[in-house]
C-alpha positions as semicolon CSV with decimal commas, in nm:
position;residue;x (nm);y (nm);z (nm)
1;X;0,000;0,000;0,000
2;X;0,275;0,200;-0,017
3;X;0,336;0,280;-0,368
4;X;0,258;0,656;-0,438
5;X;0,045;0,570;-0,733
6;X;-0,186;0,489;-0,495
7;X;-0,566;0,647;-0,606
8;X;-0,557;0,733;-0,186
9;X;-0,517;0,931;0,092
10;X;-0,440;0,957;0,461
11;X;-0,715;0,792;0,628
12;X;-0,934;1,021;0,916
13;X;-0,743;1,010;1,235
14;X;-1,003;0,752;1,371
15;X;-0,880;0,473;1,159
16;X;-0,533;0,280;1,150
17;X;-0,316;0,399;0,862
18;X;-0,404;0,127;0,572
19;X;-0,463;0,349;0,298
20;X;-0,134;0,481;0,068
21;X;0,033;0,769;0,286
22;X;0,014;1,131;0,186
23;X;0,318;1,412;0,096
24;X;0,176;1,745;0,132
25;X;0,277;2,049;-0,021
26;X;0,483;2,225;0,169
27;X;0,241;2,481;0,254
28;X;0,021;2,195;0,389
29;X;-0,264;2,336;0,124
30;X;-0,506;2,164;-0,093
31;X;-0,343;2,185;-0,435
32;X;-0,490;2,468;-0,613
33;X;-0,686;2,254;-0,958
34;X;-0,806;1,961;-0,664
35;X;-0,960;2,264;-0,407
36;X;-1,092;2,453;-0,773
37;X;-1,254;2,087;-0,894
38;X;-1,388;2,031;-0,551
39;X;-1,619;2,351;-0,529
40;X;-1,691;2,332;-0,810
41;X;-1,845;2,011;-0,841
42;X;-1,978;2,102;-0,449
43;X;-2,190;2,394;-0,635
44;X;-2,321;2,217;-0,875
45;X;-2,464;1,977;-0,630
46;X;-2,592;2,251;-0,396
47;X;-2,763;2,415;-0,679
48;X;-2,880;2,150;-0,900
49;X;-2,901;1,824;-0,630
50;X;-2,776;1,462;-0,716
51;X;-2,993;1,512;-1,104
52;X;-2,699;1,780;-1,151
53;X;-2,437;1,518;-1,117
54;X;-2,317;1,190;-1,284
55;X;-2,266;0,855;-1,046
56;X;-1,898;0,907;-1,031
57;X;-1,883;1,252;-0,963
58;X;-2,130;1,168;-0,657
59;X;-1,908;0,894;-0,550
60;X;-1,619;1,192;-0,569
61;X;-1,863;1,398;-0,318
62;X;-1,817;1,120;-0,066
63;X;-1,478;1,040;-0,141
64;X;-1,388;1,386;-0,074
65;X;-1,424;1,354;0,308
66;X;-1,209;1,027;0,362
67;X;-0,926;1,181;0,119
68;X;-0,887;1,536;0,158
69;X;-0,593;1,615;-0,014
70;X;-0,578;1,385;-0,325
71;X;-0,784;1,396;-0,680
72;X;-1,009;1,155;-0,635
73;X;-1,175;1,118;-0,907
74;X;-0,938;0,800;-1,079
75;X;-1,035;0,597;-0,751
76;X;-1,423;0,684;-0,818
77;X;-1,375;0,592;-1,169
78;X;-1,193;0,251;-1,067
79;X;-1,505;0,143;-0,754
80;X;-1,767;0,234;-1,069
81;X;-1,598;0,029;-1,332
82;X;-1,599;-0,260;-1,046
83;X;-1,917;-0,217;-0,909
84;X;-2,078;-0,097;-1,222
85;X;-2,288;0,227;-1,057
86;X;-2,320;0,437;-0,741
87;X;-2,554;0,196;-0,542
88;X;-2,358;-0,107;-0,605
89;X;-2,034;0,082;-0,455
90;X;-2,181;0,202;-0,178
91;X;-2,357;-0,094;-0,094
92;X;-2,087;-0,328;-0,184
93;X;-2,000;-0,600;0,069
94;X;-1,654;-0,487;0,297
95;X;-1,471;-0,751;0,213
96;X;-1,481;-0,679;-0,215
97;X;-1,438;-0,312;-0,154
98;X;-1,141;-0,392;0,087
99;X;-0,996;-0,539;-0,234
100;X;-0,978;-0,272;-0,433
101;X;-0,612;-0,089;-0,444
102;X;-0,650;0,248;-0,255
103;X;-0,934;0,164;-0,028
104;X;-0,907;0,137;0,336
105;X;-1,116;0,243;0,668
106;X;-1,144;0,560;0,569
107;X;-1,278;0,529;0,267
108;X;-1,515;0,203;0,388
109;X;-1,628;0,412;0,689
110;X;-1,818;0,664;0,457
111;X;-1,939;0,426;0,176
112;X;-2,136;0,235;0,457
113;X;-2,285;0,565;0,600
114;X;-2,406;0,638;0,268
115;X;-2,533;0,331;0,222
116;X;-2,688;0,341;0,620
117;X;-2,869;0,684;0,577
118;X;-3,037;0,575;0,246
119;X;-3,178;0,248;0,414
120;X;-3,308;0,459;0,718
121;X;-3,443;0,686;0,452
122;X;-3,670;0,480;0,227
123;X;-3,713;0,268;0,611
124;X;-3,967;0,579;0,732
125;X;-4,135;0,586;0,467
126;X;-4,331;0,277;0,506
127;X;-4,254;0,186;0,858
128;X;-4,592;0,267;1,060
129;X;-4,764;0,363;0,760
130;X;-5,022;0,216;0,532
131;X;-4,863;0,007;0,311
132;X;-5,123;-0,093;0,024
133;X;-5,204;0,269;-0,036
134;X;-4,798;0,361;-0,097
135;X;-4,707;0,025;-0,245
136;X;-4,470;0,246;-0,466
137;X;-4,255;0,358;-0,146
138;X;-4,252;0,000;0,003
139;X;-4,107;-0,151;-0,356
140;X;-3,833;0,130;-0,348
141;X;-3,764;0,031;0,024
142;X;-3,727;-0,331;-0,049
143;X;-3,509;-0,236;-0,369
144;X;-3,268;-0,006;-0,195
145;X;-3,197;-0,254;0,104
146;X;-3,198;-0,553;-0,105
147;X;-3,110;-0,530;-0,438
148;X;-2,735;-0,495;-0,473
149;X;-2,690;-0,797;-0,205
150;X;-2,446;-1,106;-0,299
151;X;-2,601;-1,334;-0,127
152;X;-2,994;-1,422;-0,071
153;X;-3,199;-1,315;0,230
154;X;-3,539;-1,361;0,362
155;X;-3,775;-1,090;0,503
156;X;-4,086;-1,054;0,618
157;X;-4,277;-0,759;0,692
158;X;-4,571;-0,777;0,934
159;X;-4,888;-0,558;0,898
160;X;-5,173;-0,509;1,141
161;X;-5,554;-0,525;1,112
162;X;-5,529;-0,143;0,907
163;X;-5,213;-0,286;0,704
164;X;-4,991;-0,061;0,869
165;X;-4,628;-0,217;0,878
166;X;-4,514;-0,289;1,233
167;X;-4,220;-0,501;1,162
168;X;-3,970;-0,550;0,905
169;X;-3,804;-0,873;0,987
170;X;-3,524;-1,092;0,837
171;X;-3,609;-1,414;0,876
172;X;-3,281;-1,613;0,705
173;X;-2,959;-1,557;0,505
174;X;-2,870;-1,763;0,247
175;X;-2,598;-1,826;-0,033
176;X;-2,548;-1,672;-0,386
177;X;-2,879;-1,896;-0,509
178;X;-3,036;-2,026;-0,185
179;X;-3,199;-1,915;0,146
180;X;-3,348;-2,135;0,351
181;X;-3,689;-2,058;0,518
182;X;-3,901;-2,224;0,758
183;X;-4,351;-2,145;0,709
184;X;-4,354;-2,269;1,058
185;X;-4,113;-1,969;1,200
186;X;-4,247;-1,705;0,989
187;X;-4,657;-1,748;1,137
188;X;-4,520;-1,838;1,492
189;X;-4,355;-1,497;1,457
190;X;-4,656;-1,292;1,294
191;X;-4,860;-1,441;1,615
192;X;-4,618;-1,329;1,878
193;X;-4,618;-0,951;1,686
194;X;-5,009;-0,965;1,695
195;X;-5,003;-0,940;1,306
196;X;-5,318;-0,983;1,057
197;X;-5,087;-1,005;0,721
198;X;-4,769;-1,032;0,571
199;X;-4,562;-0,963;0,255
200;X;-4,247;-1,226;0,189
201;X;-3,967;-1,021;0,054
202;X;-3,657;-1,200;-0,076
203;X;-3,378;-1,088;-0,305
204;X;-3,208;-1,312;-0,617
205;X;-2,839;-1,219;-0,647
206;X;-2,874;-1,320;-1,013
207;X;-3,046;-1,007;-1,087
208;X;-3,346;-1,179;-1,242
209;X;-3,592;-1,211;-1,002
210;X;-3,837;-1,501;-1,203
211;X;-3,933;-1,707;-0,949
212;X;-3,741;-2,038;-0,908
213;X;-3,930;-2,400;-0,846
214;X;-3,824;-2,377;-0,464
215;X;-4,004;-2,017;-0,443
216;X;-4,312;-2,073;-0,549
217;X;-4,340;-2,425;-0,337
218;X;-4,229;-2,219;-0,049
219;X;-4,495;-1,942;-0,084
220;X;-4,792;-2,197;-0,107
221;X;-4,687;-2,373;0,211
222;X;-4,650;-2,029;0,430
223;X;-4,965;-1,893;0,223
224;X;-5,136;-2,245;0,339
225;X;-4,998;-2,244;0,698
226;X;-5,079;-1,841;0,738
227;X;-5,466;-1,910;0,650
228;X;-5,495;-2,191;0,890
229;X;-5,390;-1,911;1,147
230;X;-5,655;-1,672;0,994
231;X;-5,358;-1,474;0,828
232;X;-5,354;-1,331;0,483
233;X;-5,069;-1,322;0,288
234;X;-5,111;-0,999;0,028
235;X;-4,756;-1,095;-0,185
236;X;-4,411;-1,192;-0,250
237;X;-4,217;-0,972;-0,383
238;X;-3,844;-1,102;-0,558
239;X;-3,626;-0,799;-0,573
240;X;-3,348;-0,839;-0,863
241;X;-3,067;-0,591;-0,966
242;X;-3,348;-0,351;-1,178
243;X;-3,673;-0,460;-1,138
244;X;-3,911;-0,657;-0,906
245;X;-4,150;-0,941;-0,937
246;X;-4,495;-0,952;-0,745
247;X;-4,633;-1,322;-0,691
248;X;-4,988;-1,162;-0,668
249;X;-4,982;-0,923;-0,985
250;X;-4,812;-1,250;-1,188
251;X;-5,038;-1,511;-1,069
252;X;-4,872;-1,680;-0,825
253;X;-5,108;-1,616;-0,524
């Protein structure tokens, strides 16, 4: 990590020096074109908002804080050509973006509280709200959390007699093509949270989200085991990398 090639910078002073080390200018200042480039691009954000800007130079926005002193923009250019946009950097798993030259705690620290703030984000807008009436907000919800995830997981969110969510649970993690999940679990569960309904949510790594054999056998058995408890179960959703599938709008349920 030590070659001065390196895309960055000295890491904040709360994080062990893993990143490529830094030789100021003698005056200790910002060079002049990397503090011009920086409010600039700062402006245009301020005035136009993230629509002003391409992925890369928003990925330079965040990069700016863990590197202070160093162009960033060849690192952002490198995480985008391996992660292929802004939300699959910032939601990449540690260990792959710990792999990538020039990337340390620093840098990790603030990709992850990107990633954090837009989960609690799109989170309030459907937690303790109505969810049939802003099905919209709930898909986005489930897309942002779930979508850009290398390996499969389970949820379940649990409404109440109005359909207002009062849980968002994950019930299992799987592999790259598997996650295993137990009907029995998920209505002992809605019964202990005094639910009247659930929606399955589960993510395919693959990016297609067509149902697989497994899935659909799955759904019937927690569908069956739900209306024995006088449940209803309005959908399963499959996110994949661009798009979702509903079980209800395709005929599944």
């Amino acid at each position: 990590m030590s070659d001065p090639r390196s895309f960055s910078d000295r890491p904040l002073p709360l994080f062990d020096a893993d990143e490529a080390p830094v030789t100021p200018l003698p005056s200790g200042k910002v060079p002049s074109y990397i503090g011009d480039h920086r409010k600039r691009l700062r402006a245009r954000f301020l005035a136009g908002g993230a629509d002003a800007l391409p992925d890369y130079e928003m990925l330079e926005l965040v990069l700016f804080r863990a590197i202070p002193r160093r162009d960033v923009k060849p690192l952002a250019h490198k995480l985008m050509e391996t992660f292929g946009d802004f939300n699959g950097v910032v939601s990449a798993p540690l260990p792959r973006l710990q792999e990538v030259s020039g990337v340390g705690d620093a840098i990790v620290t603030e990709l992850k509280i990107v990633e954090a703030a837009a989960h609690r984000l799109a989170r309030s807008r459907v937690m303790q709200r109505h969810v049939l009436s802003g099905w919209d907000a709930l898909v986005d919800y489930c897309h942002t959390t779930m979508a850009h995830r290398d390996t499969e997981q389970f949820r379940v969110l649990y409404l109440d007699t109005k359909n207002t969510l009062i849980a968002d649970e994950t019930q299992a993690q799987g592999t790259v093509n598997h996650v295993p999940v137990y009907p029995r679990e998920v209505a002992k569960r809605a019964l202990e949270l005094n639910a009247s309904a659930l929606i399955l949510v589960h993510n395919h790594p693959s990016g297609d989200p067509t149902p697989s054999d497994s899935d659909i056998t799955m759904t019937h058995q927690i569908n069956t085991a739900a209306q024995a408890l006088g449940l209803t179960l309005h959908d399963h959703l499959i996110v994949g990398k661009s798009r979702e599938l509903s079980f209800r709008s395709e005929g599944y349920l």
